Every structure is written in structure tokens, then in C-alpha cells.
Amino acid sequence: MPRLSEVIAALETLWPAERAESWDAVGTVVGDPDQEVSRVLFAVDPVQEIVDEAVKLGADLLVTHHPLFLRGTTTVAASTFKGRAVHTLIKNDIALHVAHTNADRADPGVSDALAGALDLRILRPLVPDTTDPEGRRGLGRICELDHPLTVRELAARAAERLPATAQGIRVAGDPDAVVRTVAVSGGSGDSLFDDVRAAGVDAFLTADLRHHPASEFMADRAHSPLALLDAAHWATEWPWCELAAAQLDEISDRHGWGLRVHVSKTVTDPWTAHAASAATHSTGAPN
Ligand SMILES: [Zn+2]
């Protein structure tokens, strides 16, 4: 059975900490390097529900995409929800390791998993990592569809292939416009609008899009894609858990570690319900 330090070293080869953004907080949050690891759980969010799932599963290591602590903290008292998670992890000998923006920029990374879930053919990163001579790492991915789809059909595919959330997929733009190329970026993507314009793609699939950036982006008809597709943040990053679990499985096989690797299916998207508006007139004006 490998020690935690060995498993972490393997994870660091996939997602080196130095490739994370400078504001990020990645790496091992909880764990004794000498403890043995036999069972690993992957999830997007290190929330209590997921920590409890790791306990129930008998996991020795929880790997999450989102950090537990992103800013400085002065307490891990169990009276705080983050402190409660730390207490539960330590009491149950479960380590916590985070791969966040270092996993976003990896090859393969978060957006590769998102593109893979939608059966998109990946052409190149949306924002290439200038330190990668092969040009394969970076933020987001520019992709091609095997067959052109309408925006409505692409949104339906995303809704079907990504894990179900209350939000589903929101669309900006003409639902009947035809899409051949699409940029994707797991997680919040509105900081990438300039790169999407420069890429000249037909559509952009991401999450967390806000009124003003989306409205201004779509208003610039001459330079913007036909459509924006906005999915739940959690849903756009969850496919990475399956990719990452498969990568660790392969490493475990290579080393003869015999790790049992699991992916949490618990929906930790904070939005829990959605009410569709009343039908609108064909003009689009509210009733
Ligand atoms: Zn995220």
C-alpha cells in the first residue's frame, strides 16, 4: 500500500502546484505524509457532505478541485463549517488534496474533460500556457463539432451529457443559429470573453455568466460568437473528477498500488431548484 507522500507525488506530476495561478491555494490541506492510502475519492467541492461521504466510503484521501481555504484563516474550530470539515477529516485519518487552477491548465485538464463529455474534437487551448513549448496546456479549449448543430441542439446535448442540475443550460443568442466551432471553459468563464472573440468560434460554453458581461458581449454582433451557453459551475467541472480518477487509476496500476478510486456523484451545486417563467409572447416581451 502506498504512503500518502507517494500518492501526492504522483498527483503532483499530473498537476504541478507551480502551474496554479498565484492567487490560488492548491496542494495538500490535511494529511500525514506517512499514512497509508488504499481508497481515494474525487469530488469538486470539499464541503461537509462530501467529507461525510469520504468517511462512509472508508476513503484515506479526498481529492477536490475547489480549495477548502483560499484566503488566510485564523481558526479551524469545529464551530465553523470549514473547521468542521477539517475536524472530520483528521478524526477519520482522511487526507485532503486540492488541484484547482493547476488542473484547469493541465493537459489533459478540466476543459478537456468538459469537451470530452460533449464529444467535441479539441483543437487547441483557448488561452495557451506560454511556458508550454508544445502549446497543449492552457485555459479553456477551442473545439470542433463532428456535425454542425443548432445552438438549441448543442444546449440539449450539454444538458443531457453533463450531470443534472437545477439550472440546466441557459442560452444567449439565436437558438436556431448553426454551430461548427465552440470554445469551452470549465468553471467561471466571463474573464475569457476577449479570448473567445479572438478565437472566432461560433459559441462559448462555460458557467457563472453575469448580466452585464454577457449582455455587452452579445451586443457586439460584429465580433462576438453566435451564442453563449451557461451551465452550472459544478456541472462543468465534475467531468474532470472522472478524468482525474482514471489518471490516478492508471498510475496505481503502473505501480501495483491496488488503489480503489471513486468519484462522488453527490450534486454540490448550491442551486437546488428552478422555476421556469410563464410563457412569453413570440416577440419575446414579457406577458
Ligand atoms: Zn470551479
CSV table of C-alpha atoms and ligand atoms in Angstrom, one decimal:
chain,number,residue,atom,x,y,z
A,1,MET,CA,0.0,0.0,0.0
A,2,PRO,CA,1.5,3.4,-1.0
A,3,ARG,CA,2.0,6.2,1.6
A,4,LEU,CA,0.2,9.5,1.2
A,5,SER,CA,3.5,11.2,0.2
A,6,GLU,CA,3.9,8.7,-2.7
A,7,VAL,CA,0.3,9.3,-3.9
A,8,ILE,CA,0.7,13.1,-3.6
A,9,ALA,CA,4.0,13.0,-5.6
A,10,ALA,CA,2.1,11.1,-8.4
A,11,LEU,CA,-0.7,13.7,-8.3
A,12,GLU,CA,1.9,16.5,-8.4
A,13,THR,CA,3.2,15.0,-11.7
A,14,LEU,CA,-0.3,15.4,-13.2
A,15,TRP,CA,-0.9,18.9,-11.7
A,16,PRO,CA,2.3,20.6,-10.6
A,17,ALA,CA,1.5,23.2,-7.9
A,18,GLU,CA,3.7,25.8,-9.5
A,19,ARG,CA,1.3,25.8,-12.5
A,20,ALA,CA,-1.5,27.2,-10.4
A,21,GLU,CA,-2.5,30.9,-10.5
A,22,SER,CA,-0.6,33.0,-8.0
A,23,TRP,CA,-3.8,33.7,-6.0
A,24,ASP,CA,-4.8,30.1,-5.8
A,25,ALA,CA,-4.3,27.7,-2.8
A,26,VAL,CA,-3.6,24.2,-4.1
A,27,GLY,CA,-1.9,21.1,-2.7
A,28,THR,CA,-2.3,19.1,0.5
A,29,VAL,CA,-4.6,20.7,3.1
A,30,VAL,CA,-4.9,17.8,5.6
A,31,GLY,CA,-2.9,14.6,5.9
A,32,ASP,CA,0.1,12.8,7.4
A,33,PRO,CA,2.7,12.0,4.6
A,34,ASP,CA,3.4,8.7,6.3
A,35,GLN,CA,-0.2,7.4,6.4
A,36,GLU,CA,-1.1,4.6,4.0
A,37,VAL,CA,-3.6,5.1,1.2
A,38,SER,CA,-5.9,2.4,-0.2
A,39,ARG,CA,-9.1,4.3,-1.1
A,40,VAL,CA,-9.4,7.7,-2.8
A,41,LEU,CA,-12.5,9.8,-3.5
A,42,PHE,CA,-12.6,12.6,-6.1
A,43,ALA,CA,-15.1,15.5,-5.9
A,44,VAL,CA,-15.5,19.1,-7.0
A,45,ASP,CA,-16.2,20.7,-3.6
A,46,PRO,CA,-14.7,20.0,-0.2
A,47,VAL,CA,-18.0,20.6,1.6
A,48,GLN,CA,-19.2,18.6,4.7
A,49,GLU,CA,-21.5,16.4,2.6
A,50,ILE,CA,-18.5,15.2,0.6
A,51,VAL,CA,-16.3,14.8,3.6
A,52,ASP,CA,-19.1,12.7,5.2
A,53,GLU,CA,-19.2,10.6,2.0
A,54,ALA,CA,-15.5,10.0,2.2
A,55,VAL,CA,-15.9,8.8,5.8
A,56,LYS,CA,-18.7,6.5,4.9
A,57,LEU,CA,-16.7,5.1,1.9
A,58,GLY,CA,-13.7,4.5,4.1
A,59,ALA,CA,-11.5,6.8,1.9
A,60,ASP,CA,-8.0,7.7,3.1
A,61,LEU,CA,-7.6,10.5,0.6
A,62,LEU,CA,-10.1,13.1,-0.7
A,63,VAL,CA,-9.0,15.0,-3.8
A,64,THR,CA,-11.1,18.0,-4.7
A,65,HIS,CA,-11.0,20.7,-7.4
A,66,HIS,CA,-12.0,23.6,-5.2
A,67,PRO,CA,-9.8,24.7,-2.3
A,68,LEU,CA,-11.1,24.4,1.2
A,69,PHE,CA,-9.2,27.6,2.2
A,70,LEU,CA,-8.4,30.2,-0.4
A,71,ARG,CA,-7.6,33.0,1.9
A,72,GLY,CA,-5.8,33.2,5.2
A,73,THR,CA,-7.6,31.8,8.2
A,74,THR,CA,-7.1,32.1,11.9
A,75,THR,CA,-9.3,29.2,13.1
A,76,VAL,CA,-10.2,25.6,12.3
A,77,ALA,CA,-12.6,25.5,15.2
A,78,ALA,CA,-15.4,22.9,14.5
A,79,SER,CA,-17.9,25.6,15.1
A,80,THR,CA,-17.1,27.0,11.6
A,81,PHE,CA,-18.2,24.9,8.6
A,82,LYS,CA,-14.6,24.7,7.2
A,83,GLY,CA,-13.2,23.8,10.6
A,84,ARG,CA,-15.9,21.1,11.0
A,85,ALA,CA,-14.6,19.6,7.7
A,86,VAL,CA,-11.0,19.7,8.9
A,87,HIS,CA,-12.0,18.0,12.2
A,88,THR,CA,-14.0,15.3,10.4
A,89,LEU,CA,-11.1,14.6,8.1
A,90,ILE,CA,-8.4,14.4,10.8
A,91,LYS,CA,-10.6,12.3,13.2
A,92,ASN,CA,-11.1,9.8,10.4
A,93,ASP,CA,-7.5,9.8,9.1
A,94,ILE,CA,-8.6,11.2,5.7
A,95,ALA,CA,-6.2,13.5,3.8
A,96,LEU,CA,-7.4,16.3,1.6
A,97,HIS,CA,-5.6,17.4,-1.5
A,98,VAL,CA,-6.6,20.2,-3.9
A,99,ALA,CA,-5.9,20.5,-7.6
A,100,HIS,CA,-7.6,23.7,-8.8
A,101,THR,CA,-6.1,26.1,-11.5
A,102,ASN,CA,-3.2,23.7,-11.9
A,103,ALA,CA,-5.8,21.2,-13.1
A,104,ASP,CA,-7.5,23.8,-15.2
A,105,ARG,CA,-4.3,24.4,-17.1
A,106,ALA,CA,-3.2,20.8,-17.3
A,107,ASP,CA,-3.1,18.6,-20.4
A,108,PRO,CA,-5.5,16.9,-20.0
A,109,GLY,CA,-7.3,19.2,-17.7
A,110,VAL,CA,-10.7,20.4,-16.6
A,111,SER,CA,-11.8,21.8,-20.0
A,112,ASP,CA,-10.6,18.6,-21.8
A,113,ALA,CA,-12.9,16.6,-19.6
A,114,LEU,CA,-15.8,19.1,-20.3
A,115,ALA,CA,-15.2,18.9,-24.1
A,116,GLY,CA,-14.9,15.1,-23.8
A,117,ALA,CA,-18.3,14.9,-22.1
A,118,LEU,CA,-19.8,16.7,-25.1
A,119,ASP,CA,-18.0,14.6,-27.7
A,120,LEU,CA,-16.2,17.7,-29.0
A,121,ARG,CA,-13.0,17.5,-31.0
A,122,ILE,CA,-10.3,19.5,-29.3
A,123,LEU,CA,-8.2,21.7,-31.5
A,124,ARG,CA,-6.1,23.8,-29.0
A,125,PRO,CA,-6.2,25.7,-25.8
A,126,LEU,CA,-8.3,28.9,-25.7
A,127,VAL,CA,-5.5,30.7,-23.8
A,128,PRO,CA,-2.3,28.7,-24.4
A,129,ASP,CA,0.2,28.5,-21.5
A,130,THR,CA,3.2,30.3,-22.8
A,131,THR,CA,5.6,28.1,-20.8
A,132,ASP,CA,4.4,25.0,-22.7
A,133,PRO,CA,6.6,24.6,-25.8
A,134,GLU,CA,4.0,22.1,-27.3
A,135,GLY,CA,1.2,24.5,-26.8
A,136,ARG,CA,-1.1,21.9,-25.4
A,137,ARG,CA,-1.6,23.3,-21.9
A,138,GLY,CA,-3.7,26.4,-21.1
A,139,LEU,CA,-7.1,27.7,-20.1
A,140,GLY,CA,-10.2,26.6,-21.9
A,141,ARG,CA,-10.3,24.6,-25.2
A,142,ILE,CA,-11.3,25.5,-28.8
A,143,CYS,CA,-13.2,22.6,-30.3
A,144,GLU,CA,-15.0,21.4,-33.4
A,145,LEU,CA,-18.2,19.6,-33.7
A,146,ASP,CA,-18.3,16.4,-35.8
A,147,HIS,CA,-21.5,17.6,-37.4
A,148,PRO,CA,-22.9,21.1,-37.2
A,149,LEU,CA,-25.6,21.6,-34.6
A,150,THR,CA,-28.0,24.4,-33.9
A,151,VAL,CA,-27.4,26.3,-30.6
A,152,ARG,CA,-30.6,24.6,-29.3
A,153,GLU,CA,-29.2,21.1,-30.2
A,154,LEU,CA,-25.8,21.9,-28.6
A,155,ALA,CA,-27.5,23.1,-25.4
A,156,ALA,CA,-29.7,20.0,-25.4
A,157,ARG,CA,-26.5,17.9,-25.7
A,158,ALA,CA,-24.9,19.7,-22.9
A,159,ALA,CA,-28.0,19.3,-20.7
A,160,GLU,CA,-28.0,15.6,-21.5
A,161,ARG,CA,-24.3,14.8,-21.1
A,162,LEU,CA,-23.4,17.0,-18.1
A,163,PRO,CA,-24.6,15.9,-14.7
A,164,ALA,CA,-28.2,17.1,-13.9
A,165,THR,CA,-28.5,20.4,-12.0
A,166,ALA,CA,-31.4,22.7,-11.2
A,167,GLN,CA,-30.1,25.3,-13.6
A,168,GLY,CA,-29.7,23.2,-16.7
A,169,ILE,CA,-28.3,25.2,-19.6
A,170,ARG,CA,-29.1,28.9,-20.3
A,171,VAL,CA,-28.6,30.2,-23.8
A,172,ALA,CA,-27.9,33.7,-25.1
A,173,GLY,CA,-28.3,34.2,-28.8
A,174,ASP,CA,-30.5,32.7,-31.6
A,175,PRO,CA,-31.3,29.1,-30.7
A,176,ASP,CA,-31.5,28.2,-34.4
A,177,ALA,CA,-28.1,29.5,-35.3
A,178,VAL,CA,-25.8,26.8,-36.6
A,179,VAL,CA,-22.6,26.0,-34.6
A,180,ARG,CA,-19.5,24.3,-36.0
A,181,THR,CA,-16.8,25.5,-33.6
A,182,VAL,CA,-17.2,26.1,-29.8
A,183,ALA,CA,-14.9,27.3,-27.0
A,184,VAL,CA,-15.4,25.6,-23.7
A,185,SER,CA,-14.1,26.5,-20.2
A,186,GLY,CA,-15.0,24.7,-17.0
A,187,GLY,CA,-16.0,27.0,-14.2
A,188,SER,CA,-16.4,30.8,-14.3
A,189,GLY,CA,-15.6,31.9,-17.9
A,190,ASP,CA,-16.5,35.5,-18.3
A,191,SER,CA,-12.9,36.7,-17.9
A,192,LEU,CA,-12.2,34.8,-21.2
A,193,PHE,CA,-14.6,36.8,-23.5
A,194,ASP,CA,-11.7,38.6,-25.3
A,195,ASP,CA,-10.0,35.3,-26.0
A,196,VAL,CA,-13.3,33.8,-27.2
A,197,ARG,CA,-13.8,36.8,-29.6
A,198,ALA,CA,-10.2,36.4,-30.8
A,199,ALA,CA,-10.7,32.7,-31.4
A,200,GLY,CA,-13.6,33.4,-33.8
A,201,VAL,CA,-15.7,30.5,-32.7
A,202,ASP,CA,-19.4,30.1,-33.1
A,203,ALA,CA,-20.3,29.5,-29.5
A,204,PHE,CA,-18.9,29.6,-25.9
A,205,LEU,CA,-19.9,27.1,-23.2
A,206,THR,CA,-18.9,28.0,-19.7
A,207,ALA,CA,-20.5,28.8,-16.3
A,208,ASP,CA,-21.3,31.7,-14.0
A,209,LEU,CA,-22.0,34.3,-16.7
A,210,ARG,CA,-23.4,37.6,-15.4
A,211,HIS,CA,-25.8,40.0,-16.9
A,212,HIS,CA,-23.5,42.9,-17.9
A,213,PRO,CA,-20.6,41.0,-19.4
A,214,ALA,CA,-23.0,38.6,-21.2
A,215,SER,CA,-25.2,41.4,-22.4
A,216,GLU,CA,-22.3,43.5,-23.7
A,217,PHE,CA,-20.6,40.5,-25.2
A,218,MET,CA,-23.7,39.6,-27.2
A,219,ALA,CA,-24.5,43.2,-28.2
A,220,ASP,CA,-21.2,43.4,-30.1
A,221,ARG,CA,-22.6,41.3,-33.0
A,222,ALA,CA,-19.7,42.0,-35.3
A,223,HIS,CA,-17.1,40.5,-33.1
A,224,SER,CA,-18.8,38.0,-30.8
A,225,PRO,CA,-19.9,34.4,-31.4
A,226,LEU,CA,-23.5,33.5,-32.2
A,227,ALA,CA,-24.3,32.1,-28.7
A,228,LEU,CA,-23.3,31.7,-25.1
A,229,LEU,CA,-24.2,28.6,-23.2
A,230,ASP,CA,-24.1,28.9,-19.5
A,231,ALA,CA,-24.1,25.7,-17.4
A,232,ALA,CA,-23.9,25.2,-13.6
A,233,HIS,CA,-20.3,25.8,-12.4
A,234,TRP,CA,-20.3,22.4,-10.6
A,235,ALA,CA,-21.6,20.6,-13.7
A,236,THR,CA,-18.8,22.0,-16.0
A,237,GLU,CA,-16.1,20.8,-13.6
A,238,TRP,CA,-17.5,17.4,-12.5
A,239,PRO,CA,-16.3,15.6,-15.7
A,240,TRP,CA,-12.8,16.4,-14.5
A,241,CYS,CA,-13.3,14.2,-11.5
A,242,GLU,CA,-13.8,11.1,-13.7
A,243,LEU,CA,-10.8,12.0,-15.9
A,244,ALA,CA,-8.6,12.6,-12.8
A,245,ALA,CA,-9.8,9.3,-11.2
A,246,ALA,CA,-8.9,7.4,-14.4
A,247,GLN,CA,-5.5,9.1,-14.4
A,248,LEU,CA,-4.8,8.0,-10.8
A,249,ASP,CA,-6.2,4.5,-11.5
A,250,GLU,CA,-3.6,4.2,-14.3
A,251,ILE,CA,-0.8,5.4,-12.1
A,252,SER,CA,-1.9,2.9,-9.4
A,253,ASP,CA,-1.9,0.0,-11.9
A,254,ARG,CA,1.6,1.0,-13.1
A,255,HIS,CA,3.0,1.0,-9.6
A,256,GLY,CA,1.0,-2.0,-8.5
A,257,TRP,CA,-0.6,0.0,-5.7
A,258,GLY,CA,-4.1,-1.5,-5.9
A,259,LEU,CA,-5.8,1.8,-5.1
A,260,ARG,CA,-9.6,1.8,-5.1
A,261,VAL,CA,-10.5,5.1,-6.8
A,262,HIS,CA,-14.0,6.6,-6.6
A,263,VAL,CA,-15.8,9.6,-8.0
A,264,SER,CA,-18.5,11.3,-5.9
A,265,LYS,CA,-21.9,11.6,-7.7
A,266,THR,CA,-23.3,14.0,-5.0
A,267,VAL,CA,-24.5,17.2,-6.5
A,268,THR,CA,-22.8,20.0,-4.6
A,269,ASP,CA,-24.1,22.8,-6.9
A,270,PRO,CA,-25.6,25.3,-4.5
A,271,TRP,CA,-28.7,25.9,-6.6
A,272,THR,CA,-31.4,23.3,-5.7
A,273,ALA,CA,-34.5,24.3,-7.7
A,274,HIS,CA,-35.5,26.1,-10.8
A,275,ALA,CA,-38.9,27.6,-11.8
A,276,ALA,CA,-39.4,28.3,-15.5
A,277,SER,CA,-41.0,31.7,-16.2
A,278,ALA,CA,-44.5,31.9,-17.6
A,279,ALA,CA,-44.6,31.6,-21.4
A,280,THR,CA,-43.6,34.8,-23.3
A,281,HIS,CA,-45.1,36.2,-26.4
A,282,SER,CA,-43.3,35.4,-29.7
A,283,THR,CA,-41.9,39.0,-29.6
A,284,GLY,CA,-40.0,38.0,-26.5
A,285,ALA,CA,-41.8,40.7,-24.5
A,286,PRO,CA,-42.9,39.6,-21.1
A,287,ASN,CA,-46.6,38.8,-20.5
B,1,ZN,ZN,-14.6,25.9,-10.2
